[in-house]
Amino acid sequence: MPKSILVINLMHIGDLLLVTPILRTLRTQFPQAHIALLADKKLQDLVKNNQNINELIVIDKKGQDDGLLPYLRFAWELRQRRFEWVINLHQNERASFLAAFSGAKTIVGYATAVLRHCFTKYLLNRKAEKHQIESHFDVLRELLGVTERDDQGLEIWLDAGAKEEAAAIWQREVRHERPVVGLNIGASWPTKRWRHEHFAKLADRLIERGYGIGFFGGPMDEEIVEETRALMKPDTQEAVSVFTGKLSLMQLATVLPFCRVLVTNDSGPMHVAVAMGVPLVTMFGASPVPGFYPYSNTSVLIQSKEPCHPCGSHHCEHHSCMWKISVEQVEKETLRLLEASSEELASDRAGLGPHECRIIR
């Protein structure tokens, strides 16, 4: 029984949330252990209240810990903690080095080719073959012998008073009484983004049916949201609310549940919505479906039929995978989540696992 465990994941919003079932399983299997999570400082809102860890350690990758000397200083300070187990769930040089240099008795997980010899055992990330969470559980089972899992899906714990703050934000930004459909039109790669023209047409159609629209995303998405709004009909703007660039990650987690449904690209907010129990429709073009589908059976994924899907490329000249997912198809699945009876939705989920989304091809 390890007395102390460090889990490392320095990746982005969705990647960090995909570690939360692992944290719960470790807490269940090792209730007396001190469990620490090492994550990027800018994402701490997502995990700072996680009840399955004893400690959150943050690295400021773009701030005070950026650069060789600050990074080595951070690695040395981490080594002084003498964790018994280190589990690395981020296969890049920075995370692999922190794990390899940790001085732990047992070091397992994903590793770069150069640093694998420093690990007790390593495993290739199988996200191309199965969901990323399943690959993480392979690390526990194959490398540490943890065969039982406690998987309640993605989890975020909120700050005290966060729900009240969210209600105040919603009241300030939403100036109508319509039920709201959220749109998250940004993504880390251009190839992951459904076309602006499609989002604009979908928004107009939903407004015509009596729904309001809420745009979400970070500061980097403000320009594309304005471009999309400019493509919408002028008389629909009174039903539109813009949260883009206005919310912290904690506020995003508290505001999203006010939406009836979220329509989203493969992105960090998609995984935040899953953690908060928000039904969603997502479109996958360049993204591999097995590895990163929304981990929820209240979600619908529309998969591109293009032969080049999934390319995993960050740039594309034709972007046909996202052009050919039609507005009509996305509207149909969105309205089904909005308007179908509970019996119809239960029928949709029949035969799915508890965290398996419905895939439309």
mmCIF file of C-alpha atoms in Angstrom:
data_model
loop_
_atom_site.group_PDB
_atom_site.id
_atom_site.type_symbol
_atom_site.label_atom_id
_atom_site.label_comp_id
_atom_site.label_asym_id
_atom_site.label_seq_id
_atom_site.Cartn_x
_atom_site.Cartn_y
_atom_site.Cartn_z
ATOM 1 C CA MET A 1 0.000 0.000 0.000
ATOM 2 C CA PRO A 2 1.641 3.272 -1.073
ATOM 3 C CA LYS A 3 1.652 6.065 1.485
ATOM 4 C CA SER A 4 1.928 8.781 -1.161
ATOM 5 C CA ILE A 5 0.910 8.954 -4.827
ATOM 6 C CA LEU A 6 1.549 11.694 -7.386
ATOM 7 C CA VAL A 7 -0.501 11.834 -10.597
ATOM 8 C CA ILE A 8 0.881 14.035 -13.383
ATOM 9 C CA ASN A 9 -1.150 15.596 -16.185
ATOM 10 C CA LEU A 10 -0.014 18.935 -17.608
ATOM 11 C CA MET A 11 -2.288 19.015 -20.631
ATOM 12 C CA HIS A 12 -5.361 21.023 -21.571
ATOM 13 C CA ILE A 13 -8.875 21.370 -20.124
ATOM 14 C CA GLY A 14 -10.388 18.167 -21.484
ATOM 15 C CA ASP A 15 -7.272 16.088 -20.930
ATOM 16 C CA LEU A 16 -7.142 17.110 -17.273
ATOM 17 C CA LEU A 17 -10.804 16.284 -16.684
ATOM 18 C CA LEU A 18 -10.270 12.861 -18.258
ATOM 19 C CA VAL A 19 -7.968 12.070 -15.321
ATOM 20 C CA THR A 20 -10.702 12.528 -12.685
ATOM 21 C CA PRO A 21 -12.028 8.920 -12.863
ATOM 22 C CA ILE A 22 -8.466 7.749 -12.176
ATOM 23 C CA LEU A 23 -8.256 9.973 -9.089
ATOM 24 C CA ARG A 24 -11.522 8.558 -7.763
ATOM 25 C CA THR A 25 -10.346 4.990 -8.309
ATOM 26 C CA LEU A 26 -7.037 5.648 -6.537
ATOM 27 C CA ARG A 27 -8.878 7.180 -3.587
ATOM 28 C CA THR A 28 -11.204 4.173 -3.358
ATOM 29 C CA GLN A 29 -8.374 1.648 -3.605
ATOM 30 C CA PHE A 30 -5.918 3.504 -1.345
ATOM 31 C CA PRO A 31 -8.046 5.459 1.156
ATOM 32 C CA GLN A 32 -5.127 6.146 3.522
ATOM 33 C CA ALA A 33 -2.680 7.369 0.871
ATOM 34 C CA HIS A 34 -1.753 11.002 0.366
ATOM 35 C CA ILE A 35 -2.788 11.621 -3.236
ATOM 36 C CA ALA A 36 -1.430 14.673 -5.054
ATOM 37 C CA LEU A 37 -2.193 15.893 -8.556
ATOM 38 C CA LEU A 38 0.285 17.930 -10.594
ATOM 39 C CA ALA A 39 -1.445 20.154 -13.176
ATOM 40 C CA ASP A 40 -1.026 23.367 -15.130
ATOM 41 C CA LYS A 41 -1.690 26.396 -12.916
ATOM 42 C CA LYS A 42 -4.065 28.050 -15.385
ATOM 43 C CA LEU A 43 -6.420 25.034 -15.121
ATOM 44 C CA GLN A 44 -6.518 24.786 -11.337
ATOM 45 C CA ASP A 45 -10.203 25.821 -11.125
ATOM 46 C CA LEU A 46 -11.146 22.436 -12.583
ATOM 47 C CA VAL A 47 -9.468 20.315 -9.912
ATOM 48 C CA LYS A 48 -8.673 22.508 -6.896
ATOM 49 C CA ASN A 49 -11.747 21.250 -5.007
ATOM 50 C CA ASN A 50 -11.474 17.632 -6.135
ATOM 51 C CA GLN A 51 -12.445 15.542 -3.126
ATOM 52 C CA ASN A 52 -10.373 12.565 -4.218
ATOM 53 C CA ILE A 53 -7.016 14.286 -3.772
ATOM 54 C CA ASN A 54 -5.244 15.597 -0.698
ATOM 55 C CA GLU A 55 -3.167 18.151 -2.538
ATOM 56 C CA LEU A 56 -3.001 20.044 -5.816
ATOM 57 C CA ILE A 57 0.484 20.976 -7.026
ATOM 58 C CA VAL A 58 0.555 23.473 -9.886
ATOM 59 C CA ILE A 59 3.265 24.356 -12.367
ATOM 60 C CA ASP A 60 3.084 27.742 -14.045
ATOM 61 C CA LYS A 61 4.154 26.596 -17.508
ATOM 62 C CA LYS A 62 3.761 29.998 -19.155
ATOM 63 C CA GLY A 63 4.807 32.063 -16.137
ATOM 64 C CA GLN A 64 7.273 31.713 -13.280
ATOM 65 C CA ASP A 65 8.172 28.093 -14.118
ATOM 66 C CA ASP A 66 8.860 28.817 -17.789
ATOM 67 C CA GLY A 67 12.481 28.495 -18.897
ATOM 68 C CA LEU A 68 15.153 25.897 -18.190
ATOM 69 C CA LEU A 69 16.371 27.076 -14.781
ATOM 70 C CA PRO A 70 12.914 27.646 -13.226
ATOM 71 C CA TYR A 71 11.795 24.296 -14.598
ATOM 72 C CA LEU A 72 14.788 22.473 -13.128
ATOM 73 C CA ARG A 73 14.193 24.224 -9.801
ATOM 74 C CA PHE A 74 10.580 23.026 -9.855
ATOM 75 C CA ALA A 75 11.718 19.476 -10.668
ATOM 76 C CA TRP A 76 14.210 19.521 -7.788
ATOM 77 C CA GLU A 77 11.593 20.749 -5.304
ATOM 78 C CA LEU A 78 9.212 18.058 -6.490
ATOM 79 C CA ARG A 79 11.912 15.427 -5.999
ATOM 80 C CA GLN A 80 12.287 16.470 -2.361
ATOM 81 C CA ARG A 81 8.704 15.341 -1.744
ATOM 82 C CA ARG A 82 9.749 11.679 -2.175
ATOM 83 C CA PHE A 83 6.453 10.309 -3.431
ATOM 84 C CA GLU A 84 6.335 6.502 -3.350
ATOM 85 C CA TRP A 85 4.306 6.174 -6.553
ATOM 86 C CA VAL A 86 4.357 8.527 -9.527
ATOM 87 C CA ILE A 87 1.798 7.968 -12.295
ATOM 88 C CA ASN A 88 2.461 10.001 -15.434
ATOM 89 C CA LEU A 89 -0.600 10.470 -17.661
ATOM 90 C CA HIS A 90 0.935 12.984 -20.066
ATOM 91 C CA GLN A 91 3.285 11.627 -22.696
ATOM 92 C CA ASN A 92 5.552 14.585 -23.446
ATOM 93 C CA GLU A 93 9.090 15.601 -22.526
ATOM 94 C CA ARG A 94 8.216 17.951 -19.659
ATOM 95 C CA ALA A 95 5.886 15.557 -17.825
ATOM 96 C CA SER A 96 8.059 12.500 -18.538
ATOM 97 C CA PHE A 97 11.125 14.242 -17.105
ATOM 98 C CA LEU A 98 9.301 15.315 -13.933
ATOM 99 C CA ALA A 99 8.202 11.718 -13.414
ATOM 100 C CA ALA A 100 11.618 10.235 -14.221
ATOM 101 C CA PHE A 101 13.439 12.710 -11.943
ATOM 102 C CA SER A 102 10.935 12.366 -9.071
ATOM 103 C CA GLY A 103 12.988 9.794 -7.156
ATOM 104 C CA ALA A 104 9.869 7.695 -6.560
ATOM 105 C CA LYS A 105 10.160 3.993 -5.782
ATOM 106 C CA THR A 106 7.618 3.223 -8.505
ATOM 107 C CA ILE A 107 7.278 5.338 -11.657
ATOM 108 C CA VAL A 108 4.718 4.248 -14.243
ATOM 109 C CA GLY A 109 2.629 5.613 -17.086
ATOM 110 C CA TYR A 110 3.329 7.169 -20.461
ATOM 111 C CA ALA A 111 6.877 8.213 -21.312
ATOM 112 C CA THR A 112 8.905 9.576 -24.171
ATOM 113 C CA ALA A 113 11.266 7.160 -25.882
ATOM 114 C CA VAL A 114 14.332 8.778 -24.325
ATOM 115 C CA LEU A 115 13.039 8.595 -20.738
ATOM 116 C CA ARG A 116 11.340 5.185 -20.741
ATOM 117 C CA HIS A 117 14.370 3.506 -19.207
ATOM 118 C CA CYS A 118 13.898 5.699 -16.106
ATOM 119 C CA PHE A 119 10.372 4.354 -15.512
ATOM 120 C CA THR A 120 9.645 1.223 -13.504
ATOM 121 C CA LYS A 121 7.134 0.302 -16.213
ATOM 122 C CA TYR A 122 5.701 2.280 -19.083
ATOM 123 C CA LEU A 123 2.780 1.948 -21.463
ATOM 124 C CA LEU A 124 2.044 3.522 -24.831
ATOM 125 C CA ASN A 125 -0.977 5.788 -24.799
ATOM 126 C CA ARG A 126 -3.746 3.842 -26.572
ATOM 127 C CA LYS A 127 -6.001 6.833 -27.297
ATOM 128 C CA ALA A 128 -6.034 5.925 -31.006
ATOM 129 C CA GLU A 129 -7.619 2.559 -30.150
ATOM 130 C CA LYS A 130 -9.916 3.312 -27.207
ATOM 131 C CA HIS A 131 -11.143 6.177 -25.094
ATOM 132 C CA GLN A 132 -8.392 8.082 -23.319
ATOM 133 C CA ILE A 133 -9.909 7.155 -19.944
ATOM 134 C CA GLU A 134 -9.727 3.471 -20.846
ATOM 135 C CA SER A 135 -6.050 3.896 -21.691
ATOM 136 C CA HIS A 136 -5.518 5.558 -18.303
ATOM 137 C CA PHE A 137 -7.193 2.612 -16.596
ATOM 138 C CA ASP A 138 -4.869 0.299 -18.546
ATOM 139 C CA VAL A 139 -1.992 2.051 -16.771
ATOM 140 C CA LEU A 140 -3.507 1.252 -13.373
ATOM 141 C CA ARG A 141 -4.378 -2.331 -14.250
ATOM 142 C CA GLU A 142 -1.357 -3.437 -16.274
ATOM 143 C CA LEU A 143 1.380 -1.506 -14.503
ATOM 144 C CA LEU A 144 0.119 -1.297 -10.902
ATOM 145 C CA GLY A 145 -2.254 -4.257 -10.585
ATOM 146 C CA VAL A 146 -5.275 -2.056 -9.738
ATOM 147 C CA THR A 147 -8.051 -4.152 -11.266
ATOM 148 C CA GLU A 148 -11.168 -2.586 -9.707
ATOM 149 C CA ARG A 149 -12.362 0.817 -10.831
ATOM 150 C CA ASP A 150 -14.629 3.433 -9.329
ATOM 151 C CA ASP A 151 -15.749 5.390 -12.369
ATOM 152 C CA GLN A 152 -18.461 7.993 -11.918
ATOM 153 C CA GLY A 153 -17.516 9.928 -15.016
ATOM 154 C CA LEU A 154 -15.881 13.336 -15.213
ATOM 155 C CA GLU A 155 -16.081 15.397 -12.037
ATOM 156 C CA ILE A 156 -15.757 19.054 -11.026
ATOM 157 C CA TRP A 157 -16.410 20.339 -7.514
ATOM 158 C CA LEU A 158 -17.537 23.961 -7.302
ATOM 159 C CA ASP A 159 -16.425 26.782 -5.042
ATOM 160 C CA ALA A 160 -18.692 27.811 -2.182
ATOM 161 C CA GLY A 161 -21.150 30.371 -3.534
ATOM 162 C CA ALA A 162 -20.362 29.507 -7.160
ATOM 163 C CA LYS A 163 -23.962 28.643 -8.052
ATOM 164 C CA GLU A 164 -25.212 31.948 -6.670
ATOM 165 C CA GLU A 165 -22.545 33.800 -8.661
ATOM 166 C CA ALA A 166 -23.547 31.900 -11.800
ATOM 167 C CA ALA A 167 -27.204 32.859 -11.336
ATOM 168 C CA ALA A 168 -26.202 36.516 -11.069
ATOM 169 C CA ILE A 169 -24.073 36.280 -14.234
ATOM 170 C CA TRP A 170 -26.922 34.595 -16.094
ATOM 171 C CA GLN A 171 -29.421 37.242 -15.029
ATOM 172 C CA ARG A 172 -27.058 40.003 -16.137
ATOM 173 C CA GLU A 173 -26.246 38.522 -19.559
ATOM 174 C CA VAL A 174 -29.528 36.858 -20.614
ATOM 175 C CA ARG A 175 -32.157 39.513 -21.282
ATOM 176 C CA HIS A 176 -35.037 37.300 -22.413
ATOM 177 C CA GLU A 177 -37.148 34.426 -21.084
ATOM 178 C CA ARG A 178 -36.370 31.864 -23.767
ATOM 179 C CA PRO A 179 -34.769 28.490 -22.951
ATOM 180 C CA VAL A 180 -31.148 28.754 -24.049
ATOM 181 C CA VAL A 181 -29.031 26.536 -26.287
ATOM 182 C CA GLY A 182 -25.308 27.062 -25.769
ATOM 183 C CA LEU A 183 -22.938 27.238 -28.730
ATOM 184 C CA ASN A 184 -19.221 26.637 -28.268
ATOM 185 C CA ILE A 185 -17.750 27.396 -31.682
ATOM 186 C CA GLY A 186 -14.042 27.470 -30.834
ATOM 187 C CA ALA A 187 -11.519 24.654 -30.605
ATOM 188 C CA SER A 188 -7.779 24.318 -30.234
ATOM 189 C CA TRP A 189 -7.277 23.466 -33.936
ATOM 190 C CA PRO A 190 -9.047 25.094 -36.917
ATOM 191 C CA THR A 191 -9.793 21.607 -38.277
ATOM 192 C CA LYS A 192 -11.888 20.798 -35.193
ATOM 193 C CA ARG A 193 -14.252 23.711 -35.824
ATOM 194 C CA TRP A 194 -17.620 23.313 -37.498
ATOM 195 C CA ARG A 195 -18.043 26.086 -40.072
ATOM 196 C CA HIS A 196 -19.037 29.566 -38.838
ATOM 197 C CA GLU A 197 -21.699 29.659 -41.544
ATOM 198 C CA HIS A 198 -23.241 26.478 -40.148
ATOM 199 C CA PHE A 199 -23.280 27.748 -36.566
ATOM 200 C CA ALA A 200 -24.898 31.009 -37.723
ATOM 201 C CA LYS A 201 -27.633 29.207 -39.655
ATOM 202 C CA LEU A 202 -28.268 26.805 -36.763
ATOM 203 C CA ALA A 203 -28.569 29.726 -34.340
ATOM 204 C CA ASP A 204 -31.082 31.508 -36.602
ATOM 205 C CA ARG A 205 -33.200 28.360 -36.915
ATOM 206 C CA LEU A 206 -33.236 27.704 -33.175
ATOM 207 C CA ILE A 207 -34.204 31.319 -32.470
ATOM 208 C CA GLU A 208 -37.051 31.018 -34.965
ATOM 209 C CA ARG A 209 -38.268 28.011 -32.936
ATOM 210 C CA GLY A 210 -38.358 30.059 -29.742
ATOM 211 C CA TYR A 211 -34.959 29.306 -28.213
ATOM 212 C CA GLY A 212 -32.261 31.709 -27.094
ATOM 213 C CA ILE A 213 -28.582 31.346 -27.965
ATOM 214 C CA GLY A 214 -25.606 31.649 -25.623
ATOM 215 C CA PHE A 215 -22.110 31.825 -27.100
ATOM 216 C CA PHE A 216 -19.285 30.384 -24.993
ATOM 217 C CA GLY A 217 -15.521 30.083 -25.285
ATOM 218 C CA GLY A 218 -12.366 31.806 -24.125
ATOM 219 C CA PRO A 219 -10.811 35.157 -25.082
ATOM 220 C CA MET A 220 -9.189 33.533 -28.117
ATOM 221 C CA ASP A 221 -12.688 32.812 -29.488
ATOM 222 C CA GLU A 222 -14.066 36.367 -29.327
ATOM 223 C CA GLU A 223 -13.206 37.162 -32.945
ATOM 224 C CA ILE A 224 -14.807 34.046 -34.427
ATOM 225 C CA VAL A 225 -17.938 34.591 -32.312
ATOM 226 C CA GLU A 226 -18.271 38.104 -33.736
ATOM 227 C CA GLU A 227 -17.722 36.736 -37.242
ATOM 228 C CA THR A 228 -20.470 34.174 -36.658
ATOM 229 C CA ARG A 229 -22.889 36.722 -35.227
ATOM 230 C CA ALA A 230 -22.328 38.911 -38.284
ATOM 231 C CA LEU A 231 -23.582 36.030 -40.460
ATOM 232 C CA MET A 232 -26.821 35.734 -38.480
ATOM 233 C CA LYS A 233 -30.061 37.512 -39.341
ATOM 234 C CA PRO A 234 -30.132 41.037 -37.857
ATOM 235 C CA ASP A 235 -33.525 40.559 -36.196
ATOM 236 C CA THR A 236 -32.296 37.567 -34.124
ATOM 237 C CA GLN A 237 -29.712 39.410 -32.031
ATOM 238 C CA GLU A 238 -32.054 40.207 -29.142
ATOM 239 C CA ALA A 239 -32.180 36.451 -28.390
ATOM 240 C CA VAL A 240 -28.378 36.166 -28.292
ATOM 241 C CA SER A 241 -26.182 36.331 -25.174
ATOM 242 C CA VAL A 242 -22.385 36.321 -25.348
ATOM 243 C CA PHE A 243 -20.367 34.764 -22.521
ATOM 244 C CA THR A 244 -17.250 34.391 -24.682
ATOM 245 C CA GLY A 245 -14.138 35.630 -22.908
ATOM 246 C CA LYS A 246 -16.109 36.706 -19.833
ATOM 247 C CA LEU A 247 -15.938 33.590 -17.652
ATOM 248 C CA SER A 248 -13.276 31.878 -15.579
ATOM 249 C CA LEU A 249 -13.190 28.094 -15.787
ATOM 250 C CA MET A 250 -15.069 27.867 -12.488
ATOM 251 C CA GLN A 251 -17.721 30.267 -13.788
ATOM 252 C CA LEU A 252 -17.966 28.314 -17.039
ATOM 253 C CA ALA A 253 -18.682 25.146 -15.049
ATOM 254 C CA THR A 254 -21.427 26.902 -13.068
ATOM 255 C CA VAL A 255 -23.059 28.757 -15.968
ATOM 256 C CA LEU A 256 -23.199 25.922 -18.541
ATOM 257 C CA PRO A 257 -25.909 23.997 -16.618
ATOM 258 C CA PHE A 258 -28.297 26.930 -17.231
ATOM 259 C CA CYS A 259 -28.289 25.847 -20.910
ATOM 260 C CA ARG A 260 -30.759 23.223 -22.000
ATOM 261 C CA VAL A 261 -28.285 21.768 -24.516
ATOM 262 C CA LEU A 262 -24.755 22.652 -25.639
ATOM 263 C CA VAL A 263 -23.779 22.372 -29.313
ATOM 264 C CA THR A 264 -20.004 22.219 -29.413
ATOM 265 C CA ASN A 265 -16.884 21.301 -31.286
ATOM 266 C CA ASP A 266 -14.415 18.832 -29.754
ATOM 267 C CA SER A 267 -12.994 21.180 -27.130
ATOM 268 C CA GLY A 268 -12.336 21.809 -23.458
ATOM 269 C CA PRO A 269 -15.824 23.261 -22.791
ATOM 270 C CA MET A 270 -17.298 20.059 -24.220
ATOM 271 C CA HIS A 271 -15.683 18.072 -21.398
ATOM 272 C CA VAL A 272 -16.676 20.707 -18.811
ATOM 273 C CA ALA A 273 -20.292 20.316 -19.957
ATOM 274 C CA VAL A 274 -20.030 16.537 -19.567
ATOM 275 C CA ALA A 275 -18.687 16.924 -16.031
ATOM 276 C CA MET A 276 -21.603 19.231 -15.182
ATOM 277 C CA GLY A 277 -24.236 16.920 -16.669
ATOM 278 C CA VAL A 278 -25.219 19.162 -19.598
ATOM 279 C CA PRO A 279 -26.652 17.264 -22.626
ATOM 280 C CA LEU A 280 -24.697 18.071 -25.757
ATOM 281 C CA VAL A 281 -24.326 17.575 -29.486
ATOM 282 C CA THR A 282 -20.785 17.583 -30.855
ATOM 283 C CA MET A 283 -19.293 17.348 -34.344
ATOM 284 C CA PHE A 284 -16.073 15.406 -34.951
ATOM 285 C CA GLY A 285 -14.063 15.977 -38.133
ATOM 286 C CA ALA A 286 -10.314 15.808 -37.585
ATOM 287 C CA SER A 287 -10.697 14.374 -34.072
ATOM 288 C CA PRO A 288 -10.466 10.610 -33.449
ATOM 289 C CA VAL A 289 -13.813 9.436 -32.110
ATOM 290 C CA PRO A 290 -12.634 6.456 -30.003
ATOM 291 C CA GLY A 291 -10.141 8.500 -28.009
ATOM 292 C CA PHE A 292 -12.061 11.615 -27.043
ATOM 293 C CA TYR A 293 -15.811 11.228 -27.479
ATOM 294 C CA PRO A 294 -17.838 12.984 -24.757
ATOM 295 C CA TYR A 295 -17.792 10.607 -21.805
ATOM 296 C CA SER A 296 -21.545 10.685 -21.233
ATOM 297 C CA ASN A 297 -24.586 8.795 -22.474
ATOM 298 C CA THR A 298 -26.615 12.023 -22.576
ATOM 299 C CA SER A 299 -24.389 13.223 -25.424
ATOM 300 C CA VAL A 300 -24.658 12.832 -29.190
ATOM 301 C CA LEU A 301 -21.621 12.782 -31.486
ATOM 302 C CA ILE A 302 -21.999 13.396 -35.209
ATOM 303 C CA GLN A 303 -19.061 11.792 -37.000
ATOM 304 C CA SER A 304 -17.797 12.925 -40.387
ATOM 305 C CA LYS A 305 -18.262 10.465 -43.249
ATOM 306 C CA GLU A 306 -15.250 11.757 -45.171
ATOM 307 C CA PRO A 307 -12.667 9.045 -46.006
ATOM 308 C CA CYS A 308 -9.860 11.210 -44.578
ATOM 309 C CA HIS A 309 -11.545 11.317 -41.148
ATOM 310 C CA PRO A 310 -9.925 11.364 -38.640
ATOM 311 C CA CYS A 311 -6.782 12.988 -39.990
ATOM 312 C CA GLY A 312 -5.625 14.560 -36.711
ATOM 313 C CA SER A 313 -4.208 17.420 -38.761
ATOM 314 C CA HIS A 314 -4.199 20.980 -37.402
ATOM 315 C CA HIS A 315 -4.709 22.522 -40.845
ATOM 316 C CA CYS A 316 -6.601 21.509 -43.972
ATOM 317 C CA GLU A 317 -7.110 23.135 -47.377
ATOM 318 C CA HIS A 318 -10.614 21.801 -48.028
ATOM 319 C CA HIS A 319 -12.030 21.109 -44.510
ATOM 320 C CA SER A 320 -14.736 19.009 -46.144
ATOM 321 C CA CYS A 321 -15.249 16.907 -43.007
ATOM 322 C CA MET A 322 -16.850 19.871 -41.245
ATOM 323 C CA TRP A 323 -18.501 21.345 -44.346
ATOM 324 C CA LYS A 324 -20.415 18.124 -44.943
ATOM 325 C CA ILE A 325 -21.858 17.749 -41.435
ATOM 326 C CA SER A 326 -25.072 19.552 -42.295
ATOM 327 C CA VAL A 327 -27.001 22.152 -40.334
ATOM 328 C CA GLU A 328 -30.118 20.001 -40.737
ATOM 329 C CA GLN A 329 -28.425 17.018 -39.104
ATOM 330 C CA VAL A 330 -27.158 19.017 -36.129
ATOM 331 C CA GLU A 331 -30.496 20.784 -35.751
ATOM 332 C CA LYS A 332 -32.339 17.457 -35.763
ATOM 333 C CA GLU A 333 -30.199 15.993 -32.973
ATOM 334 C CA THR A 334 -30.317 19.234 -30.961
ATOM 335 C CA LEU A 335 -34.105 19.402 -31.152
ATOM 336 C CA ARG A 336 -34.364 15.763 -30.184
ATOM 337 C CA LEU A 337 -32.448 16.460 -26.967
ATOM 338 C CA LEU A 338 -34.582 19.556 -26.387
ATOM 339 C CA GLU A 339 -38.012 18.175 -27.215
ATOM 340 C CA ALA A 340 -38.011 14.363 -27.021
ATOM 341 C CA SER A 341 -39.825 12.661 -24.182
ATOM 342 C CA SER A 342 -37.871 10.996 -21.407
ATOM 343 C CA GLU A 343 -38.957 7.631 -22.822
ATOM 344 C CA GLU A 344 -37.576 8.493 -26.268
ATOM 345 C CA LEU A 345 -34.277 9.660 -24.806
ATOM 346 C CA ALA A 346 -34.061 6.500 -22.687
ATOM 347 C CA SER A 347 -34.558 4.486 -25.871
ATOM 348 C CA ASP A 348 -31.667 6.393 -27.464
ATOM 349 C CA ARG A 349 -29.418 5.322 -24.580
ATOM 350 C CA ALA A 350 -30.531 1.705 -24.503
ATOM 351 C CA GLY A 351 -27.555 -0.544 -25.015
ATOM 352 C CA LEU A 352 -25.006 2.180 -24.301
ATOM 353 C CA GLY A 353 -22.600 2.033 -21.403
ATOM 354 C CA PRO A 354 -22.989 4.558 -18.570
ATOM 355 C CA HIS A 355 -20.391 6.873 -20.138
ATOM 356 C CA GLU A 356 -20.840 5.992 -23.821
ATOM 357 C CA CYS A 357 -22.293 8.624 -26.130
ATOM 358 C CA ARG A 358 -24.617 8.008 -29.070
ATOM 359 C CA ILE A 359 -22.683 8.221 -32.342
ATOM 360 C CA ILE A 360 -24.350 9.328 -35.595
ATOM 361 C CA ARG A 361 -22.462 8.401 -38.738
#
